[in-house]
């Protein structure tokens, strides 16, 4: 069960009825299957690094859920399963709001089912990219060094900030005249993440999305909370961090994620992460040894 993971924590949010925030930031030391019990309510989940494989029937086991949000409406208790292999990481923050309180409270905008699932108790599901401002709040929770009362107060405040930002984002999207435009752009950004070695200019992104550069600039900011160049650099460095755990040369990794030279890669990496790629790789080795 997810509750048995060492880094699992849960706090009462005291919002509407029995509302909760549950979160995990865990690197698995052995192959593990996690069973997660979903209680009735609206579950709003934010994922950071998610290197697991879904074991739920009807869902794509090859899909990468990293840096995605997931909204599910659960009317009866049900279970889902994820498999995590050794040395993989799972970061998740979920806010659970009770159904009884929601039925009389128009605080949640309408969601649509936009990805397949085969769990009959889940009536509604939506998947999309986590915006940068929400992700930063989640990272503050996952890495919170506080203890005791201070920890509880900090995490409750950050979880409420995540919920406020998410609802504001959803209301903004609902008011936009062309949600189909955002949907197409989201697909293009997923394609970019899978093809980082290519050279990506805003004009090319606009062409693939069937839009224009002005709209693309605005829409990327809406989707991820960053401008395009900052999002692309952050994405390339996040993938580089994952690849540095392997045996590929640093030069090859820099090319694979889209940097024109190892020197440019090393400078950008140190500016963002705080240490060089070789130092980061060494830290991973030392972590495994210890």
PDB file of C-alpha atoms in Angstrom:
ATOM      1  CA  UNK A   1       0.000   0.000   0.000  1.00  0.00           C
ATOM      2  CA  UNK A   2       1.120   3.562  -0.634  1.00  0.00           C
ATOM      3  CA  UNK A   3       0.794   4.276   3.094  1.00  0.00           C
ATOM      4  CA  UNK A   4       3.675   1.843   3.718  1.00  0.00           C
ATOM      5  CA  UNK A   5       6.173   3.930   1.730  1.00  0.00           C
ATOM      6  CA  UNK A   6       8.643   5.551   4.124  1.00  0.00           C
ATOM      7  CA  UNK A   7       8.180   9.043   2.666  1.00  0.00           C
ATOM      8  CA  UNK A   8       4.344   8.922   2.619  1.00  0.00           C
ATOM      9  CA  UNK A   9       2.657  11.688   4.638  1.00  0.00           C
ATOM     10  CA  UNK A  10      -0.924  12.901   4.996  1.00  0.00           C
ATOM     11  CA  UNK A  11      -2.349  16.098   6.493  1.00  0.00           C
ATOM     12  CA  UNK A  12      -5.903  17.334   7.070  1.00  0.00           C
ATOM     13  CA  UNK A  13      -6.560  20.509   5.058  1.00  0.00           C
ATOM     14  CA  UNK A  14      -9.657  21.690   6.957  1.00  0.00           C
ATOM     15  CA  UNK A  15     -11.176  23.157   3.776  1.00  0.00           C
ATOM     16  CA  UNK A  16     -14.518  21.553   2.953  1.00  0.00           C
ATOM     17  CA  UNK A  17     -15.526  18.530   5.014  1.00  0.00           C
ATOM     18  CA  UNK A  18     -12.762  15.964   5.450  1.00  0.00           C
ATOM     19  CA  UNK A  19     -10.228  17.202   2.900  1.00  0.00           C
ATOM     20  CA  UNK A  20      -6.680  15.889   2.778  1.00  0.00           C
ATOM     21  CA  UNK A  21      -3.278  16.331   1.168  1.00  0.00           C
ATOM     22  CA  UNK A  22      -1.223  13.154   0.653  1.00  0.00           C
ATOM     23  CA  UNK A  23       2.258  13.114  -0.817  1.00  0.00           C
ATOM     24  CA  UNK A  24       5.257  10.915  -1.585  1.00  0.00           C
ATOM     25  CA  UNK A  25       8.839  11.698  -2.632  1.00  0.00           C
ATOM     26  CA  UNK A  26      10.557   8.329  -2.832  1.00  0.00           C
ATOM     27  CA  UNK A  27      13.387   6.519  -4.636  1.00  0.00           C
ATOM     28  CA  UNK A  28      12.796   2.751  -4.607  1.00  0.00           C
ATOM     29  CA  UNK A  29      15.667   0.505  -3.527  1.00  0.00           C
ATOM     30  CA  UNK A  30      14.037  -2.591  -5.046  1.00  0.00           C
ATOM     31  CA  UNK A  31      11.343  -3.515  -7.569  1.00  0.00           C
ATOM     32  CA  UNK A  32       8.030  -2.586  -5.929  1.00  0.00           C
ATOM     33  CA  UNK A  33       4.335  -2.738  -6.813  1.00  0.00           C
ATOM     34  CA  UNK A  34       2.355   0.023  -5.120  1.00  0.00           C
ATOM     35  CA  UNK A  35      -1.369  -0.414  -4.500  1.00  0.00           C
ATOM     36  CA  UNK A  36      -3.197   2.866  -3.950  1.00  0.00           C
ATOM     37  CA  UNK A  37      -6.656   2.954  -2.405  1.00  0.00           C
ATOM     38  CA  UNK A  38      -8.799   5.783  -3.776  1.00  0.00           C
ATOM     39  CA  UNK A  39     -11.469   6.921  -1.328  1.00  0.00           C
ATOM     40  CA  UNK A  40     -14.660   8.610  -2.618  1.00  0.00           C
ATOM     41  CA  UNK A  41     -14.084  12.230  -3.545  1.00  0.00           C
ATOM     42  CA  UNK A  42     -12.408  14.488  -6.064  1.00  0.00           C
ATOM     43  CA  UNK A  43      -8.714  13.632  -6.337  1.00  0.00           C
ATOM     44  CA  UNK A  44      -6.432  16.331  -7.789  1.00  0.00           C
ATOM     45  CA  UNK A  45      -2.963  14.845  -8.174  1.00  0.00           C
ATOM     46  CA  UNK A  46       0.263  16.581  -9.200  1.00  0.00           C
ATOM     47  CA  UNK A  47       3.146  14.408 -10.377  1.00  0.00           C
ATOM     48  CA  UNK A  48       6.812  15.322 -10.473  1.00  0.00           C
ATOM     49  CA  UNK A  49       9.197  12.561 -11.484  1.00  0.00           C
ATOM     50  CA  UNK A  50       7.081   9.454 -12.014  1.00  0.00           C
ATOM     51  CA  UNK A  51       9.145   6.559 -13.334  1.00  0.00           C
ATOM     52  CA  UNK A  52       6.503   3.933 -12.651  1.00  0.00           C
ATOM     53  CA  UNK A  53       4.519   1.667 -14.959  1.00  0.00           C
ATOM     54  CA  UNK A  54       0.753   1.485 -14.594  1.00  0.00           C
ATOM     55  CA  UNK A  55      -0.646  -1.991 -13.911  1.00  0.00           C
ATOM     56  CA  UNK A  56      -4.261  -0.918 -14.436  1.00  0.00           C
ATOM     57  CA  UNK A  57      -6.095  -2.728 -17.196  1.00  0.00           C
ATOM     58  CA  UNK A  58      -6.935  -0.527 -20.164  1.00  0.00           C
ATOM     59  CA  UNK A  59      -4.235   2.096 -19.488  1.00  0.00           C
ATOM     60  CA  UNK A  60      -1.078   2.499 -21.564  1.00  0.00           C
ATOM     61  CA  UNK A  61       1.851   0.963 -19.589  1.00  0.00           C
ATOM     62  CA  UNK A  62       4.379   2.881 -21.710  1.00  0.00           C
ATOM     63  CA  UNK A  63       2.945   6.321 -20.988  1.00  0.00           C
ATOM     64  CA  UNK A  64       5.159   8.714 -19.034  1.00  0.00           C
ATOM     65  CA  UNK A  65       3.103  10.531 -16.385  1.00  0.00           C
ATOM     66  CA  UNK A  66       5.972  12.751 -15.178  1.00  0.00           C
ATOM     67  CA  UNK A  67       5.075  16.423 -14.627  1.00  0.00           C
ATOM     68  CA  UNK A  68       1.386  15.813 -15.323  1.00  0.00           C
ATOM     69  CA  UNK A  69      -1.700  16.598 -13.269  1.00  0.00           C
ATOM     70  CA  UNK A  70      -4.524  14.077 -13.002  1.00  0.00           C
ATOM     71  CA  UNK A  71      -8.089  14.747 -11.854  1.00  0.00           C
ATOM     72  CA  UNK A  72     -10.375  11.843 -10.948  1.00  0.00           C
ATOM     73  CA  UNK A  73     -13.873  11.725  -9.473  1.00  0.00           C
ATOM     74  CA  UNK A  74     -14.308   8.550  -7.402  1.00  0.00           C
ATOM     75  CA  UNK A  75     -17.788   7.504  -6.228  1.00  0.00           C
ATOM     76  CA  UNK A  76     -16.798   4.238  -4.499  1.00  0.00           C
ATOM     77  CA  UNK A  77     -13.538   3.043  -2.897  1.00  0.00           C
ATOM     78  CA  UNK A  78     -11.276   1.434  -5.509  1.00  0.00           C
ATOM     79  CA  UNK A  79      -7.660   0.423  -6.057  1.00  0.00           C
ATOM     80  CA  UNK A  80      -5.010   1.156  -8.678  1.00  0.00           C
ATOM     81  CA  UNK A  81      -1.521  -0.290  -9.101  1.00  0.00           C
ATOM     82  CA  UNK A  82       1.833   1.083 -10.258  1.00  0.00           C
ATOM     83  CA  UNK A  83       5.106  -0.817 -10.592  1.00  0.00           C
ATOM     84  CA  UNK A  84       8.388   0.909  -9.791  1.00  0.00           C
ATOM     85  CA  UNK A  85      11.693  -0.730 -10.607  1.00  0.00           C
ATOM     86  CA  UNK A  86      14.841  -0.408  -8.530  1.00  0.00           C
ATOM     87  CA  UNK A  87      16.414   3.100  -8.479  1.00  0.00           C
ATOM     88  CA  UNK A  88      13.296   4.758  -9.927  1.00  0.00           C
ATOM     89  CA  UNK A  89      11.593   7.757  -8.330  1.00  0.00           C
ATOM     90  CA  UNK A  90       7.990   8.699  -7.566  1.00  0.00           C
ATOM     91  CA  UNK A  91       6.923  12.211  -6.590  1.00  0.00           C
ATOM     92  CA  UNK A  92       3.212  12.852  -6.122  1.00  0.00           C
ATOM     93  CA  UNK A  93       1.012  15.313  -4.256  1.00  0.00           C
ATOM     94  CA  UNK A  94      -2.723  14.628  -4.100  1.00  0.00           C
ATOM     95  CA  UNK A  95      -5.504  16.782  -2.708  1.00  0.00           C
ATOM     96  CA  UNK A  96      -8.707  14.895  -1.876  1.00  0.00           C
ATOM     97  CA  UNK A  97     -11.972  16.817  -1.513  1.00  0.00           C
ATOM     98  CA  UNK A  98     -15.176  15.070  -0.285  1.00  0.00           C
ATOM     99  CA  UNK A  99     -18.087  14.501  -2.690  1.00  0.00           C
ATOM    100  CA  UNK A 100     -20.759  15.632  -0.201  1.00  0.00           C
ATOM    101  CA  UNK A 101     -19.163  19.045   0.221  1.00  0.00           C
ATOM    102  CA  UNK A 102     -18.616  19.446  -3.514  1.00  0.00           C
ATOM    103  CA  UNK A 103     -22.230  18.770  -4.477  1.00  0.00           C
ATOM    104  CA  UNK A 104     -23.333  21.938  -2.722  1.00  0.00           C
ATOM    105  CA  UNK A 105     -20.280  24.015  -3.565  1.00  0.00           C
ATOM    106  CA  UNK A 106     -19.603  25.359  -7.059  1.00  0.00           C
ATOM    107  CA  UNK A 107     -15.850  25.671  -6.556  1.00  0.00           C
ATOM    108  CA  UNK A 108     -14.726  23.045  -9.062  1.00  0.00           C
ATOM    109  CA  UNK A 109     -14.917  23.849 -12.788  1.00  0.00           C
ATOM    110  CA  UNK A 110     -16.126  21.216 -15.213  1.00  0.00           C
ATOM    111  CA  UNK A 111     -13.643  18.550 -16.238  1.00  0.00           C
ATOM    112  CA  UNK A 112     -13.796  16.236 -19.210  1.00  0.00           C
ATOM    113  CA  UNK A 113     -12.597  12.655 -19.625  1.00  0.00           C
ATOM    114  CA  UNK A 114      -9.594  13.009 -21.924  1.00  0.00           C
ATOM    115  CA  UNK A 115      -7.633   9.812 -21.301  1.00  0.00           C
ATOM    116  CA  UNK A 116      -8.632   6.170 -21.151  1.00  0.00           C
ATOM    117  CA  UNK A 117      -8.994   4.200 -17.937  1.00  0.00           C
ATOM    118  CA  UNK A 118     -10.701   0.949 -17.004  1.00  0.00           C
ATOM    119  CA  UNK A 119     -11.569   1.490 -13.331  1.00  0.00           C
ATOM    120  CA  UNK A 120     -15.407   1.641 -13.258  1.00  0.00           C
ATOM    121  CA  UNK A 121     -15.540   3.578  -9.969  1.00  0.00           C
ATOM    122  CA  UNK A 122     -13.672   6.481 -11.569  1.00  0.00           C
ATOM    123  CA  UNK A 123     -16.346   8.495 -13.339  1.00  0.00           C
ATOM    124  CA  UNK A 124     -14.236  11.348 -14.641  1.00  0.00           C
ATOM    125  CA  UNK A 125     -10.605  11.814 -15.533  1.00  0.00           C
ATOM    126  CA  UNK A 126      -8.441  14.555 -16.983  1.00  0.00           C
ATOM    127  CA  UNK A 127      -4.731  14.680 -17.657  1.00  0.00           C
ATOM    128  CA  UNK A 128      -2.511  17.644 -18.540  1.00  0.00           C
ATOM    129  CA  UNK A 129       0.896  19.283 -17.922  1.00  0.00           C
ATOM    130  CA  UNK A 130       1.630  20.721 -14.477  1.00  0.00           C
ATOM    131  CA  UNK A 131       2.292  24.454 -14.693  1.00  0.00           C
ATOM    132  CA  UNK A 132       5.600  25.802 -13.428  1.00  0.00           C
ATOM    133  CA  UNK A 133       4.175  27.769 -10.483  1.00  0.00           C
ATOM    134  CA  UNK A 134       2.266  24.715  -9.207  1.00  0.00           C
ATOM    135  CA  UNK A 135       5.294  22.469  -9.662  1.00  0.00           C
ATOM    136  CA  UNK A 136       7.424  24.828  -7.559  1.00  0.00           C
ATOM    137  CA  UNK A 137       4.867  24.588  -4.718  1.00  0.00           C
ATOM    138  CA  UNK A 138       4.935  20.786  -4.939  1.00  0.00           C
ATOM    139  CA  UNK A 139       8.741  20.731  -4.905  1.00  0.00           C
ATOM    140  CA  UNK A 140       8.677  22.858  -1.722  1.00  0.00           C
ATOM    141  CA  UNK A 141       6.475  20.179  -0.099  1.00  0.00           C
ATOM    142  CA  UNK A 142       8.525  17.211  -1.357  1.00  0.00           C
ATOM    143  CA  UNK A 143      11.744  18.792  -0.056  1.00  0.00           C
ATOM    144  CA  UNK A 144      10.385  20.408   3.118  1.00  0.00           C
ATOM    145  CA  UNK A 145      13.060  20.214   5.869  1.00  0.00           C
ATOM    146  CA  UNK A 146      10.780  21.360   8.708  1.00  0.00           C
ATOM    147  CA  UNK A 147       9.531  19.104  11.506  1.00  0.00           C
ATOM    148  CA  UNK A 148       6.644  19.021  13.952  1.00  0.00           C
ATOM    149  CA  UNK A 149       4.015  21.759  14.009  1.00  0.00           C
ATOM    150  CA  UNK A 150       5.995  23.968  11.609  1.00  0.00           C
ATOM    151  CA  UNK A 151       6.053  21.182   9.031  1.00  0.00           C
ATOM    152  CA  UNK A 152       2.313  20.624   9.227  1.00  0.00           C
ATOM    153  CA  UNK A 153       1.516  24.323   8.893  1.00  0.00           C
ATOM    154  CA  UNK A 154       3.910  24.758   5.959  1.00  0.00           C
ATOM    155  CA  UNK A 155       2.554  21.752   4.039  1.00  0.00           C
ATOM    156  CA  UNK A 156      -1.075  22.729   4.643  1.00  0.00           C
ATOM    157  CA  UNK A 157      -0.348  26.235   3.344  1.00  0.00           C
ATOM    158  CA  UNK A 158       1.465  24.971   0.252  1.00  0.00           C
ATOM    159  CA  UNK A 159      -1.279  22.442  -0.529  1.00  0.00           C
ATOM    160  CA  UNK A 160      -3.900  25.189  -0.334  1.00  0.00           C
ATOM    161  CA  UNK A 161      -1.727  27.326  -2.634  1.00  0.00           C
ATOM    162  CA  UNK A 162      -1.536  24.429  -5.124  1.00  0.00           C
ATOM    163  CA  UNK A 163      -5.334  24.082  -5.060  1.00  0.00           C
ATOM    164  CA  UNK A 164      -5.892  27.841  -5.469  1.00  0.00           C
ATOM    165  CA  UNK A 165      -3.466  28.086  -8.399  1.00  0.00           C
ATOM    166  CA  UNK A 166      -4.937  25.009 -10.060  1.00  0.00           C
ATOM    167  CA  UNK A 167      -8.540  26.199  -9.776  1.00  0.00           C
ATOM    168  CA  UNK A 168      -7.557  29.652 -11.064  1.00  0.00           C
ATOM    169  CA  UNK A 169      -5.802  28.036 -14.020  1.00  0.00           C
ATOM    170  CA  UNK A 170      -8.841  25.885 -14.803  1.00  0.00           C
ATOM    171  CA  UNK A 171     -11.218  28.851 -14.629  1.00  0.00           C
ATOM    172  CA  UNK A 172      -8.944  30.830 -16.951  1.00  0.00           C
ATOM    173  CA  UNK A 173      -8.854  27.979 -19.449  1.00  0.00           C
ATOM    174  CA  UNK A 174     -12.633  27.647 -19.270  1.00  0.00           C
ATOM    175  CA  UNK A 175     -12.993  31.324 -20.164  1.00  0.00           C
ATOM    176  CA  UNK A 176     -10.639  31.086 -23.150  1.00  0.00           C
ATOM    177  CA  UNK A 177     -12.446  31.129 -26.527  1.00  0.00           C
ATOM    178  CA  UNK A 178     -10.418  28.280 -28.034  1.00  0.00           C
ATOM    179  CA  UNK A 179      -9.606  25.382 -25.712  1.00  0.00           C
ATOM    180  CA  UNK A 180      -8.902  23.241 -28.773  1.00  0.00           C
ATOM    181  CA  UNK A 181      -5.898  25.464 -29.464  1.00  0.00           C
ATOM    182  CA  UNK A 182      -4.458  24.624 -26.032  1.00  0.00           C
ATOM    183  CA  UNK A 183      -5.107  20.940 -26.606  1.00  0.00           C
ATOM    184  CA  UNK A 184      -3.158  20.967 -29.890  1.00  0.00           C
ATOM    185  CA  UNK A 185      -0.292  22.894 -28.327  1.00  0.00           C
ATOM    186  CA  UNK A 186      -0.148  20.434 -25.418  1.00  0.00           C
ATOM    187  CA  UNK A 187       0.290  17.589 -27.918  1.00  0.00           C
ATOM    188  CA  UNK A 188       3.096  19.474 -29.659  1.00  0.00           C
ATOM    189  CA  UNK A 189       4.869  20.081 -26.335  1.00  0.00           C
ATOM    190  CA  UNK A 190       4.667  16.364 -25.558  1.00  0.00           C
ATOM    191  CA  UNK A 191       6.217  15.691 -28.979  1.00  0.00           C
ATOM    192  CA  UNK A 192       9.019  18.166 -28.209  1.00  0.00           C
ATOM    193  CA  UNK A 193       9.751  16.380 -24.922  1.00  0.00           C
ATOM    194  CA  UNK A 194      10.195  13.131 -26.874  1.00  0.00           C
ATOM    195  CA  UNK A 195      12.416  14.775 -29.516  1.00  0.00           C
ATOM    196  CA  UNK A 196      14.656  17.161 -27.594  1.00  0.00           C
ATOM    197  CA  UNK A 197      17.660  16.595 -29.877  1.00  0.00           C
ATOM    198  CA  UNK A 198      15.946  18.617 -32.605  1.00  0.00           C
ATOM    199  CA  UNK A 199      16.326  22.385 -32.855  1.00  0.00           C
ATOM    200  CA  UNK A 200      13.141  24.002 -31.605  1.00  0.00           C
ATOM    201  CA  UNK A 201      12.144  27.541 -32.514  1.00  0.00           C
ATOM    202  CA  UNK A 202       8.865  29.222 -31.664  1.00  0.00           C
ATOM    203  CA  UNK A 203       7.997  29.474 -35.370  1.00  0.00           C
ATOM    204  CA  UNK A 204       8.290  25.686 -35.733  1.00  0.00           C
ATOM    205  CA  UNK A 205       6.158  25.085 -32.638  1.00  0.00           C
ATOM    206  CA  UNK A 206       3.470  27.432 -33.975  1.00  0.00           C
ATOM    207  CA  UNK A 207       3.481  25.672 -37.338  1.00  0.00           C
ATOM    208  CA  UNK A 208       3.080  22.215 -35.754  1.00  0.00           C
ATOM    209  CA  UNK A 209       0.291  23.491 -33.479  1.00  0.00           C
ATOM    210  CA  UNK A 210      -1.535  25.135 -36.407  1.00  0.00           C
ATOM    211  CA  UNK A 211      -1.351  28.472 -34.609  1.00  0.00           C
ATOM    212  CA  UNK A 212       0.704  31.679 -34.703  1.00  0.00           C
ATOM    213  CA  UNK A 213       3.645  32.760 -32.584  1.00  0.00           C
ATOM    214  CA  UNK A 214       1.668  35.356 -30.608  1.00  0.00           C
ATOM    215  CA  UNK A 215      -0.927  32.809 -29.487  1.00  0.00           C
ATOM    216  CA  UNK A 216       1.757  30.187 -28.832  1.00  0.00           C
ATOM    217  CA  UNK A 217       3.660  32.541 -26.516  1.00  0.00           C
ATOM    218  CA  UNK A 218       0.503  33.228 -24.505  1.00  0.00           C
ATOM    219  CA  UNK A 219      -0.694  29.631 -24.489  1.00  0.00           C
ATOM    220  CA  UNK A 220       2.634  28.141 -23.353  1.00  0.00           C
ATOM    221  CA  UNK A 221       2.633  30.574 -20.431  1.00  0.00           C
ATOM    222  CA  UNK A 222      -0.910  29.440 -19.585  1.00  0.00           C
ATOM    223  CA  UNK A 223      -0.027  25.742 -19.783  1.00  0.00           C
ATOM    224  CA  UNK A 224       3.274  25.643 -17.902  1.00  0.00           C
ATOM    225  CA  UNK A 225       3.726  29.054 -16.267  1.00  0.00           C
ATOM    226  CA  UNK A 226       6.994  29.693 -18.160  1.00  0.00           C
ATOM    227  CA  UNK A 227       7.997  31.226 -21.467  1.00  0.00           C
ATOM    228  CA  UNK A 228       8.983  28.790 -24.216  1.00  0.00           C
ATOM    229  CA  UNK A 229      12.769  29.131 -23.952  1.00  0.00           C
ATOM    230  CA  UNK A 230      12.753  28.696 -20.155  1.00  0.00           C
ATOM    231  CA  UNK A 231      10.444  25.671 -20.395  1.00  0.00           C
ATOM    232  CA  UNK A 232      12.594  24.081 -23.119  1.00  0.00           C
ATOM    233  CA  UNK A 233      15.815  24.607 -21.166  1.00  0.00           C
ATOM    234  CA  UNK A 234      14.270  23.248 -17.950  1.00  0.00           C
ATOM    235  CA  UNK A 235      12.885  20.210 -19.807  1.00  0.00           C
ATOM    236  CA  UNK A 236      16.235  19.461 -21.440  1.00  0.00           C
ATOM    237  CA  UNK A 237      18.059  19.656 -18.117  1.00  0.00           C
ATOM    238  CA  UNK A 238      15.466  17.473 -16.352  1.00  0.00           C
ATOM    239  CA  UNK A 239      15.897  14.764 -19.002  1.00  0.00           C
ATOM    240  CA  UNK A 240      19.682  15.164 -18.781  1.00  0.00           C
ATOM    241  CA  UNK A 241      19.501  14.536 -15.022  1.00  0.00           C
ATOM    242  CA  UNK A 242      17.651  11.278 -15.694  1.00  0.00           C
ATOM    243  CA  UNK A 243      20.173  10.189 -18.352  1.00  0.00           C
ATOM    244  CA  UNK A 244      23.151  10.964 -16.103  1.00  0.00           C
ATOM    245  CA  UNK A 245      22.037   8.039 -13.965  1.00  0.00           C
ATOM    246  CA  UNK A 246      23.064   5.776 -16.866  1.00  0.00           C
ATOM    247  CA  UNK A 247      26.370   5.053 -18.611  1.00  0.00           C
ATOM    248  CA  UNK A 248      26.051   7.354 -21.643  1.00  0.00           C
ATOM    249  CA  UNK A 249      28.888   9.840 -22.017  1.00  0.00           C
ATOM    250  CA  UNK A 250      28.178  13.412 -20.926  1.00  0.00           C
ATOM    251  CA  UNK A 251      28.974  14.624 -24.431  1.00  0.00           C
ATOM    252  CA  UNK A 252      26.387  12.283 -25.935  1.00  0.00           C
ATOM    253  CA  UNK A 253      23.788  13.226 -23.320  1.00  0.00           C
ATOM    254  CA  UNK A 254      24.273  16.912 -24.125  1.00  0.00           C
ATOM    255  CA  UNK A 255      23.574  16.173 -27.802  1.00  0.00           C
ATOM    256  CA  UNK A 256      20.630  13.873 -27.020  1.00  0.00           C
ATOM    257  CA  UNK A 257      18.820  16.600 -25.079  1.00  0.00           C
ATOM    258  CA  UNK A 258      19.485  19.298 -27.665  1.00  0.00           C
ATOM    259  CA  UNK A 259      22.568  21.258 -26.603  1.00  0.00           C
ATOM    260  CA  UNK A 260      24.945  22.149 -29.443  1.00  0.00           C
ATOM    261  CA  UNK A 261      28.078  21.631 -27.343  1.00  0.00           C
ATOM    262  CA  UNK A 262      29.116  20.034 -24.077  1.00  0.00           C
ATOM    263  CA  UNK A 263      30.414  23.392 -22.857  1.00  0.00           C
ATOM    264  CA  UNK A 264      27.008  25.055 -23.341  1.00  0.00           C
ATOM    265  CA  UNK A 265      25.369  22.084 -21.639  1.00  0.00           C
ATOM    266  CA  UNK A 266      27.767  22.202 -18.664  1.00  0.00           C
ATOM    267  CA  UNK A 267      27.236  25.946 -18.172  1.00  0.00           C
ATOM    268  CA  UNK A 268      23.435  25.698 -18.339  1.00  0.00           C
ATOM    269  CA  UNK A 269      23.424  22.635 -16.074  1.00  0.00           C
ATOM    270  CA  UNK A 270      25.526  24.301 -13.375  1.00  0.00           C
ATOM    271  CA  UNK A 271      23.461  27.498 -13.524  1.00  0.00           C
ATOM    272  CA  UNK A 272      20.240  25.529 -13.027  1.00  0.00           C
ATOM    273  CA  UNK A 273      21.292  22.608 -10.792  1.00  0.00           C
ATOM    274  CA  UNK A 274      24.189  24.225  -8.915  1.00  0.00           C
ATOM    275  CA  UNK A 275      26.847  21.620  -9.767  1.00  0.00           C
ATOM    276  CA  UNK A 276      28.428  20.346 -12.985  1.00  0.00           C
ATOM    277  CA  UNK A 277      27.054  17.286 -14.874  1.00  0.00           C
ATOM    278  CA  UNK A 278      30.063  15.194 -13.807  1.00  0.00           C
ATOM    279  CA  UNK A 279      29.603  16.211 -10.167  1.00  0.00           C
ATOM    280  CA  UNK A 280      25.892  15.379 -10.401  1.00  0.00           C
ATOM    281  CA  UNK A 281      26.691  11.919 -11.831  1.00  0.00           C
ATOM    282  CA  UNK A 282      29.224  11.336  -9.053  1.00  0.00           C
ATOM    283  CA  UNK A 283      26.613  12.277  -6.444  1.00  0.00           C
ATOM    284  CA  UNK A 284      24.271   9.636  -7.883  1.00  0.00           C
ATOM    285  CA  UNK A 285      27.040   7.021  -7.664  1.00  0.00           C
ATOM    286  CA  UNK A 286      27.798   7.939  -4.053  1.00  0.00           C
ATOM    287  CA  UNK A 287      24.089   7.774  -3.204  1.00  0.00           C
ATOM    288  CA  UNK A 288      23.864   4.241  -4.630  1.00  0.00           C
ATOM    289  CA  UNK A 289      26.976   3.127  -2.723  1.00  0.00           C
ATOM    290  CA  UNK A 290      25.670   4.483   0.570  1.00  0.00           C
TER     291      UNK A 290
END
